[in-house]
XYZ file of C-alpha atoms in Angstrom:
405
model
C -32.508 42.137 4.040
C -35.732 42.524 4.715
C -38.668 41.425 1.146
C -40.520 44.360 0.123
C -43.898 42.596 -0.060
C -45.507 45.826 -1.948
C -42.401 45.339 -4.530
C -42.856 41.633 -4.864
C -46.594 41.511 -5.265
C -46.512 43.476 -7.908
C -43.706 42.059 -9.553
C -45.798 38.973 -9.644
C -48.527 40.196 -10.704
C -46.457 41.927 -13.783
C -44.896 38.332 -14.591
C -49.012 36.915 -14.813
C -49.771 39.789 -17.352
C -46.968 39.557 -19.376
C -47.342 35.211 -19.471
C -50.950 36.595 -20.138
C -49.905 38.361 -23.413
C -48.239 34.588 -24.998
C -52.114 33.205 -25.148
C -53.116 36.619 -26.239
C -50.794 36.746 -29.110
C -51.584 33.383 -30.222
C -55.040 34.464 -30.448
C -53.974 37.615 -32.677
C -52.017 35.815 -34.765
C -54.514 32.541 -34.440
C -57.477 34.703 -36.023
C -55.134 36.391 -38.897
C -54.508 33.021 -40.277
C -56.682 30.883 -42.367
C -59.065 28.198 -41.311
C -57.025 25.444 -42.208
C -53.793 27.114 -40.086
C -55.614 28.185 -37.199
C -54.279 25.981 -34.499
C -51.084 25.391 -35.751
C -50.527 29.500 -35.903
C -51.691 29.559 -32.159
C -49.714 26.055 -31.385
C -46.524 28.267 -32.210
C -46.904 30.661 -29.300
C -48.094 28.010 -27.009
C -45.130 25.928 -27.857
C -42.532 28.689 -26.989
C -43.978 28.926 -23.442
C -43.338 25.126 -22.962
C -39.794 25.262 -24.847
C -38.170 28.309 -24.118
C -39.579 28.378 -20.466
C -37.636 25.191 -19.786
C -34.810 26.414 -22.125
C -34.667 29.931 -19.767
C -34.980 28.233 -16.355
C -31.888 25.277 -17.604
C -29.451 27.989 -19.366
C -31.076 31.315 -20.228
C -30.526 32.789 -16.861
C -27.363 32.295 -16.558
C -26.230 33.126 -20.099
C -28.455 36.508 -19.858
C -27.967 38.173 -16.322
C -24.610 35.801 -15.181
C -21.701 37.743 -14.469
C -20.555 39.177 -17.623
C -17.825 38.143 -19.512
C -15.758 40.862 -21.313
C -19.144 42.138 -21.954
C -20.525 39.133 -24.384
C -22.362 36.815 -22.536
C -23.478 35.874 -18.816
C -22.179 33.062 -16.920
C -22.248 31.905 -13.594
C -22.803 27.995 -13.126
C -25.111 27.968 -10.017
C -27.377 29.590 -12.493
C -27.691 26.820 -13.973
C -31.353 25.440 -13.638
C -32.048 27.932 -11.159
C -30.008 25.800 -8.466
C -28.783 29.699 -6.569
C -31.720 32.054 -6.947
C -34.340 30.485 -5.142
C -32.322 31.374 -2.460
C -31.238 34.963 -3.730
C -32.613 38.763 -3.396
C -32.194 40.836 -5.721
C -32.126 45.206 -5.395
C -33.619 47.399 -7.977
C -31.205 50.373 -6.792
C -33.621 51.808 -4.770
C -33.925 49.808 -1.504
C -36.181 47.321 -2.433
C -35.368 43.964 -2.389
C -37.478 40.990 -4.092
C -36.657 37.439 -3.847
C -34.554 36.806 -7.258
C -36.785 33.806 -8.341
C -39.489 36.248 -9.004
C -37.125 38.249 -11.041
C -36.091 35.170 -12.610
C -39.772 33.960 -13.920
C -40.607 38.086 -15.162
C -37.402 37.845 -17.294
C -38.566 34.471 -18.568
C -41.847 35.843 -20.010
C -39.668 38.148 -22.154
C -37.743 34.810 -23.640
C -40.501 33.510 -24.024
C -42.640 35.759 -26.112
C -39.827 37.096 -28.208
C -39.441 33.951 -30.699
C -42.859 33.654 -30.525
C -43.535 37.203 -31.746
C -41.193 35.766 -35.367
C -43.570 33.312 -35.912
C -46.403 35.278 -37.438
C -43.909 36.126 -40.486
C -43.459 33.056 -41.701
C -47.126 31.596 -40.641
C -48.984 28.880 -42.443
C -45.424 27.598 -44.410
C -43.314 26.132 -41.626
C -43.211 22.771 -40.293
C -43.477 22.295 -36.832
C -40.298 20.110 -36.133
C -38.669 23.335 -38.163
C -39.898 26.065 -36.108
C -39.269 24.320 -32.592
C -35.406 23.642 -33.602
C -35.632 27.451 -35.073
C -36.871 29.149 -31.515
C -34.732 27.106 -29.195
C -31.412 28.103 -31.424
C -32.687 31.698 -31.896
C -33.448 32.035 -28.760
C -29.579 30.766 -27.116
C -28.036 32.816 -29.915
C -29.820 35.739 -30.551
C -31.984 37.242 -27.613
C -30.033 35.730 -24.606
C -26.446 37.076 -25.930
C -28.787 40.504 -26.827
C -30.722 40.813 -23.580
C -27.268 40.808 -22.079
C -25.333 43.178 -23.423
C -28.396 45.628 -23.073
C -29.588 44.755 -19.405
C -27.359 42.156 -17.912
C -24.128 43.816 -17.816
C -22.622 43.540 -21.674
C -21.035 46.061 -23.483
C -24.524 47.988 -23.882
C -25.824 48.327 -20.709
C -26.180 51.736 -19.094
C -25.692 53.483 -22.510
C -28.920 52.814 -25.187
C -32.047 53.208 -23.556
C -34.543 49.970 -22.960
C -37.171 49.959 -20.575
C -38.622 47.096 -21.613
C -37.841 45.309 -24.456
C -38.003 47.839 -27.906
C -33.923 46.605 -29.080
C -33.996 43.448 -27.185
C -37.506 41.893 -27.702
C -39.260 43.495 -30.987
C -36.152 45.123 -32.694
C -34.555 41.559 -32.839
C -37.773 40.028 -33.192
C -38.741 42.127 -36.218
C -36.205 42.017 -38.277
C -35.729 37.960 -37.558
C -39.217 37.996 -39.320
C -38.072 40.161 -41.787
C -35.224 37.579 -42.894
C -37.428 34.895 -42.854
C -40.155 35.846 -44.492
C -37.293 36.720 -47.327
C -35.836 33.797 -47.090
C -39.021 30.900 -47.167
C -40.365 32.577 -49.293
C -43.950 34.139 -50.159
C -46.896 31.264 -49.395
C -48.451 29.983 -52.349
C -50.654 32.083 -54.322
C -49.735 35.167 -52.696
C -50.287 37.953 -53.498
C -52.370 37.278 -56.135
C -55.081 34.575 -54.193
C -57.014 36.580 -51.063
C -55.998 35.221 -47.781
C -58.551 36.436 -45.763
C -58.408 36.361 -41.785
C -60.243 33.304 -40.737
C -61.902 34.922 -37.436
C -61.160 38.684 -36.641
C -63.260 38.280 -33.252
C -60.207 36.038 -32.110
C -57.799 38.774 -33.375
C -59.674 41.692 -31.528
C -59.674 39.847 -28.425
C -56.101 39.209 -28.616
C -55.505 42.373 -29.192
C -56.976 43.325 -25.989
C -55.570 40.506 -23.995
C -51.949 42.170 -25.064
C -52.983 45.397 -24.113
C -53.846 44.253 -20.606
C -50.823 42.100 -20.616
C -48.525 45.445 -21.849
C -48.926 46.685 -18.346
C -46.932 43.973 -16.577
C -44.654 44.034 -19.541
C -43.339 47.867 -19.483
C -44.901 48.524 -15.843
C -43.642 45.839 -13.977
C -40.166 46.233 -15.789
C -39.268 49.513 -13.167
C -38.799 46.214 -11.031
C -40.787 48.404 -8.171
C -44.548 49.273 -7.343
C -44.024 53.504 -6.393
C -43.908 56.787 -8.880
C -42.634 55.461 -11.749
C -44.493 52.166 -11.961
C -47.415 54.078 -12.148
C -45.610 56.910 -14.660
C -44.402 53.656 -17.255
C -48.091 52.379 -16.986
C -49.662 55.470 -17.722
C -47.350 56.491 -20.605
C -47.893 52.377 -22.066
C -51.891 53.407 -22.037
C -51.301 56.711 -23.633
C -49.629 55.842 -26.135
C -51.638 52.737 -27.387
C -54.746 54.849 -26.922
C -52.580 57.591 -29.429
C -51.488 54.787 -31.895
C -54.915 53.129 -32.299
C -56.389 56.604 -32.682
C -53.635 57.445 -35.024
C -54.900 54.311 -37.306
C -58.280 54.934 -37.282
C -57.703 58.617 -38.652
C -55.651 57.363 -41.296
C -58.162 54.723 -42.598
C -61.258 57.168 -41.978
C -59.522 59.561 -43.864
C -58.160 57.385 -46.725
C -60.742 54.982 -46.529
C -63.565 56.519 -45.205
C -64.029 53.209 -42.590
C -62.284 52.668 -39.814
C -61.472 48.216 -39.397
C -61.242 46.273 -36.478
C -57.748 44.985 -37.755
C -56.302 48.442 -38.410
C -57.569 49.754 -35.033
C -55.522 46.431 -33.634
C -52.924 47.207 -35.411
C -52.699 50.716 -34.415
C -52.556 49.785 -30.475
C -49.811 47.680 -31.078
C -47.749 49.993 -32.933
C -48.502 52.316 -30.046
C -47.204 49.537 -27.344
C -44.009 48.622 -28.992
C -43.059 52.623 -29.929
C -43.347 53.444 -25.955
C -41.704 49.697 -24.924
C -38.131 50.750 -25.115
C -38.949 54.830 -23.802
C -41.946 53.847 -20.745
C -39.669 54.925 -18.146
C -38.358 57.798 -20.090
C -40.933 60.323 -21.034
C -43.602 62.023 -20.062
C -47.498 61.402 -21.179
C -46.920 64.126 -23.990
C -43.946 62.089 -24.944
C -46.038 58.765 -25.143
C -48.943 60.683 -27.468
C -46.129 61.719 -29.936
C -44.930 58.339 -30.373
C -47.419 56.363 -29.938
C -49.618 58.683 -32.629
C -46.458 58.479 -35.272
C -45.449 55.127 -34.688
C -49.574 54.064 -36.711
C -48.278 56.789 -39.141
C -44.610 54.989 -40.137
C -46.105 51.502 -39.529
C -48.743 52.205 -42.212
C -46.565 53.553 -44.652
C -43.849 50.173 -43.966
C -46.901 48.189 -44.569
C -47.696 49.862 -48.007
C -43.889 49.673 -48.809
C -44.336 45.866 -48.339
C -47.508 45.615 -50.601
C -45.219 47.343 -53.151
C -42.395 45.224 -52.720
C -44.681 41.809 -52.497
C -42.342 39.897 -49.810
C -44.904 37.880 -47.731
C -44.184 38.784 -44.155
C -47.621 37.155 -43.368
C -49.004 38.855 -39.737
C -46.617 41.556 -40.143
C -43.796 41.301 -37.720
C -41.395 43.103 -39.625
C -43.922 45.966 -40.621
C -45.523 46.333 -36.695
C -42.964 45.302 -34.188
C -39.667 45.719 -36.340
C -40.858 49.182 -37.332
C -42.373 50.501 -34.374
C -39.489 49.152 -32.406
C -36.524 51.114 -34.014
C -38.855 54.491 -34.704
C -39.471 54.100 -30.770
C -36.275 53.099 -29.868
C -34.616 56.295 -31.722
C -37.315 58.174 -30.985
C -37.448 58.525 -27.814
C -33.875 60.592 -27.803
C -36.445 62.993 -28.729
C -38.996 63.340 -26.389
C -37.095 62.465 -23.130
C -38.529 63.820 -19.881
C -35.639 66.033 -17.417
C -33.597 63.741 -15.617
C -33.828 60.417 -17.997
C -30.354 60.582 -18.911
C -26.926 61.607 -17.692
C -25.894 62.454 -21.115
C -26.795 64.932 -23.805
C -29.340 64.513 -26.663
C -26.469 63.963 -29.047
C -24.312 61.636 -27.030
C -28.340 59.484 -26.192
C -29.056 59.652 -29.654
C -25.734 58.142 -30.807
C -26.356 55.707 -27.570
C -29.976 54.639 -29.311
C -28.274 54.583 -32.705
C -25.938 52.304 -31.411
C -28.175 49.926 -29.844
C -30.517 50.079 -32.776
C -28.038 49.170 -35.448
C -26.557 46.339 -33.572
C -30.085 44.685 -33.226
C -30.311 44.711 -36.564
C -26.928 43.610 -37.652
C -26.584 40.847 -35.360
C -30.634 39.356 -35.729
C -30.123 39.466 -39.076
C -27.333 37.857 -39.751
C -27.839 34.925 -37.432
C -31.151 34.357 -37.954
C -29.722 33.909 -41.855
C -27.422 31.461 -41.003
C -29.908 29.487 -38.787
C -32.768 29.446 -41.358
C -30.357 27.951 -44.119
C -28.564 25.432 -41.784
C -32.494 24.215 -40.405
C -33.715 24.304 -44.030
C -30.766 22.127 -44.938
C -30.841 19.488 -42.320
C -34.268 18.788 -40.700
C -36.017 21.035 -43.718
C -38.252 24.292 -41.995
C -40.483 25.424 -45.007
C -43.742 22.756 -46.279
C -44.034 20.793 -49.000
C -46.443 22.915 -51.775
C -48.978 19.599 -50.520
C -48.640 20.395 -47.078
C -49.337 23.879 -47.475
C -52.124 23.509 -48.987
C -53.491 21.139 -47.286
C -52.840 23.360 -44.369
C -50.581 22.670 -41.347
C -53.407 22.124 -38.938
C -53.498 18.963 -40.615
C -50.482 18.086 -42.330
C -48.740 18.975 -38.960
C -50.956 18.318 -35.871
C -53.685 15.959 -37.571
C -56.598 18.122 -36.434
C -58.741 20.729 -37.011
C -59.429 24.287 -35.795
C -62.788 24.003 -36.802
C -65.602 20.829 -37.116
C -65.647 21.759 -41.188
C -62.813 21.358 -43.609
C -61.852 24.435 -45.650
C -58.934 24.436 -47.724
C -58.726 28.112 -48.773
């Protein structure tokens, strides 16, 4: 078989953007934080890249697109530490072959940024010995058993709809934050104390940096550089334009000013609504979800001020939402031709998907938080936290001034 060099080259280019988005998230979440947590926030993401990209290259692959078996988990030993694709192709269905190791290292970015996505719910209260044991056992139980069954060959695949990564990546991802953030606890003094961002110019350029990154993420998941590449990457930019715009309305409205961290937050509820659905609708499609995903995400987040649980960058309330209204969603606004199936039968497909996610994130993220907490310990000392894990855990500083806020 001869390499599509078109297919590959972008395919490459897609695994760059989405690495890109890892450094770009760490920013986001790096600039949300306060001055004494600064680096240890952005420390998290850049510590998933160097864990979970060995943990993917030894194990992941294997256990995630490895011949299935009985529709649980992947296995196939040559796999193992990527000893039998270097030498592989692999077909997207349509003629085009790429070599498999590039297929390998795009799927890796997804690992990668997943656990790192949970990490802004339980920021500034986790040590770091805590969260590295916590990502490298979420990530072998959780998203590589998930990421099968949806697009490796489990029991999932080829039924609920997932471009690119709405149930695997930010469903799971979500509502892991969601259960930890419950079950560390709220950070001390909040909500009464104001934890204000420490640099929102760090947060805004994140926020960009993912939105660049997006493209390789939902784009270069059609696995081919033709029609619908360029379909998944329009739809990703429509609907983060429609979900930024969306949040500014809202707050100029409401408000009567528009902030830099709502019109962030808006683009990202627009790029996780049209994850799952970019190669499934239409531009029209994208606007609609991409405009209501701002909508339900602001109402979750006022739910949350209601409720007081201290998910701290909003995982749960961005990702977790915006992931299951997009995931279901979609079953609504699906271009001619998406699906083999009837809206009822997708919808009950989505449904499907959706409630798994949550059942089975949930419930082992649980049981990992309280055996980590019990052993090696995951949440701070009241000390620590306040003297802020920058310190306490790394022995530096973000900054050359000390502020304990």
């Amino acid at each position: 078989m001869l390499i599509d060099t078109g297919t590959t080259a972008w395919m490459l280019t897609s695994t760059a953007l989405v690495l890109l988005m890892v450094p770009g998230l760490a920013m986001f979440y790096g600039g949300l934080v306060r001055t004494k947590n600064v680096l240890g926030t952005m420390m998290h993401s850049f510590t998933a890249m160097a864990v979970i990209g060995v943990l993917w290259a030894v194990v992941g692959y294997a256990l995630t697109f490895g011949p299935t078996i009985g529709g649980l988990i992947g296995w196939d030993p040559s796999f193992l530490f990527l000893l039998s694709p270097f030498d592989g192709m692999i077909s997207n269905g349509n003629g085009e072959v790429i070599p498999e190791i590039v297929f390998v290292m795009f799927q890796g970015k997804f690992a990668i940024i997943t656990p790192a996505l949970i990490s802004g719910a339980f920021a500034e209260r986790v040590k770091f010995k805590g969260y590295v044991l916590f990502i490298i056992f979420w990530t072998l139980l959780v998203y590589f058993p998930l990421a099968h069954w949806i697009w490796g060959g489990g029991f999932l695949t080829g039924k609920a709809i997932d471009f690119a990564g709405g149930t695997v990546i930010h469903i799971s991802a979500g509502i892991a934050g969601l259960v930890a953030a419950l079950y560390l606890g709220r950070r001390i003094g909040y909500p009464h104390n104001q934890m204000r961002p420490n640099n929102l110019v760090y947060t805004m350029i994140g926020a960009g940096l993912l939105w660049v990154g997006w493209f390789g993420f939902n784009a270069g998941s059609s696995i081919a550089s033709d029609s619908g590449t360029g379909q998944a990457l329009a739809v990703t930019q429509i609907a983060a334009a429609s979900g930024a715009l969306s949040w500014m309305l809202i707050e100029g409205i409401k408000h009567g000013k528009v902030t830099s961290l709502g019109l962030a937050s808006g683009i990202l509820a627009g790029l996780v609504a049209i994850t799952p659905a970019a190669g499934a609708v239409a531009p029209w499609g994208a606007m609609i979800l991409g405009f209501l995903a701002s909508i339900i995400c602001y109402a979750g987040l006022g739910v949350k001020a209601k409720l007081g649980y201290d998910d701290s960058l909003d995982v749960f309330g961005i990702h977790g939402i915006a992931g299951i209204f997009g995931a279901i969603g979609l079953a609504f606004v699906l271009k001619p031709g998406a699906t083999d199936v009837g809206f009822l039968h997708q919808l009950y497909y989505q449904l499907e998907g959706v409630i798994i996610a949550i059942a089975y994130s949930a419930v082992v993220t649980l049981i990992l938080l309280v055996i980590i907490q019990k052993t090696t310990g995951l949440r701070l000392s009241s000390a620590a936290e306040k003297a802020g894990i920058d310190h306490d855990q790394h022995g530096e500083r973000g900054y050359g001034f000390v502020n304990l806020d």
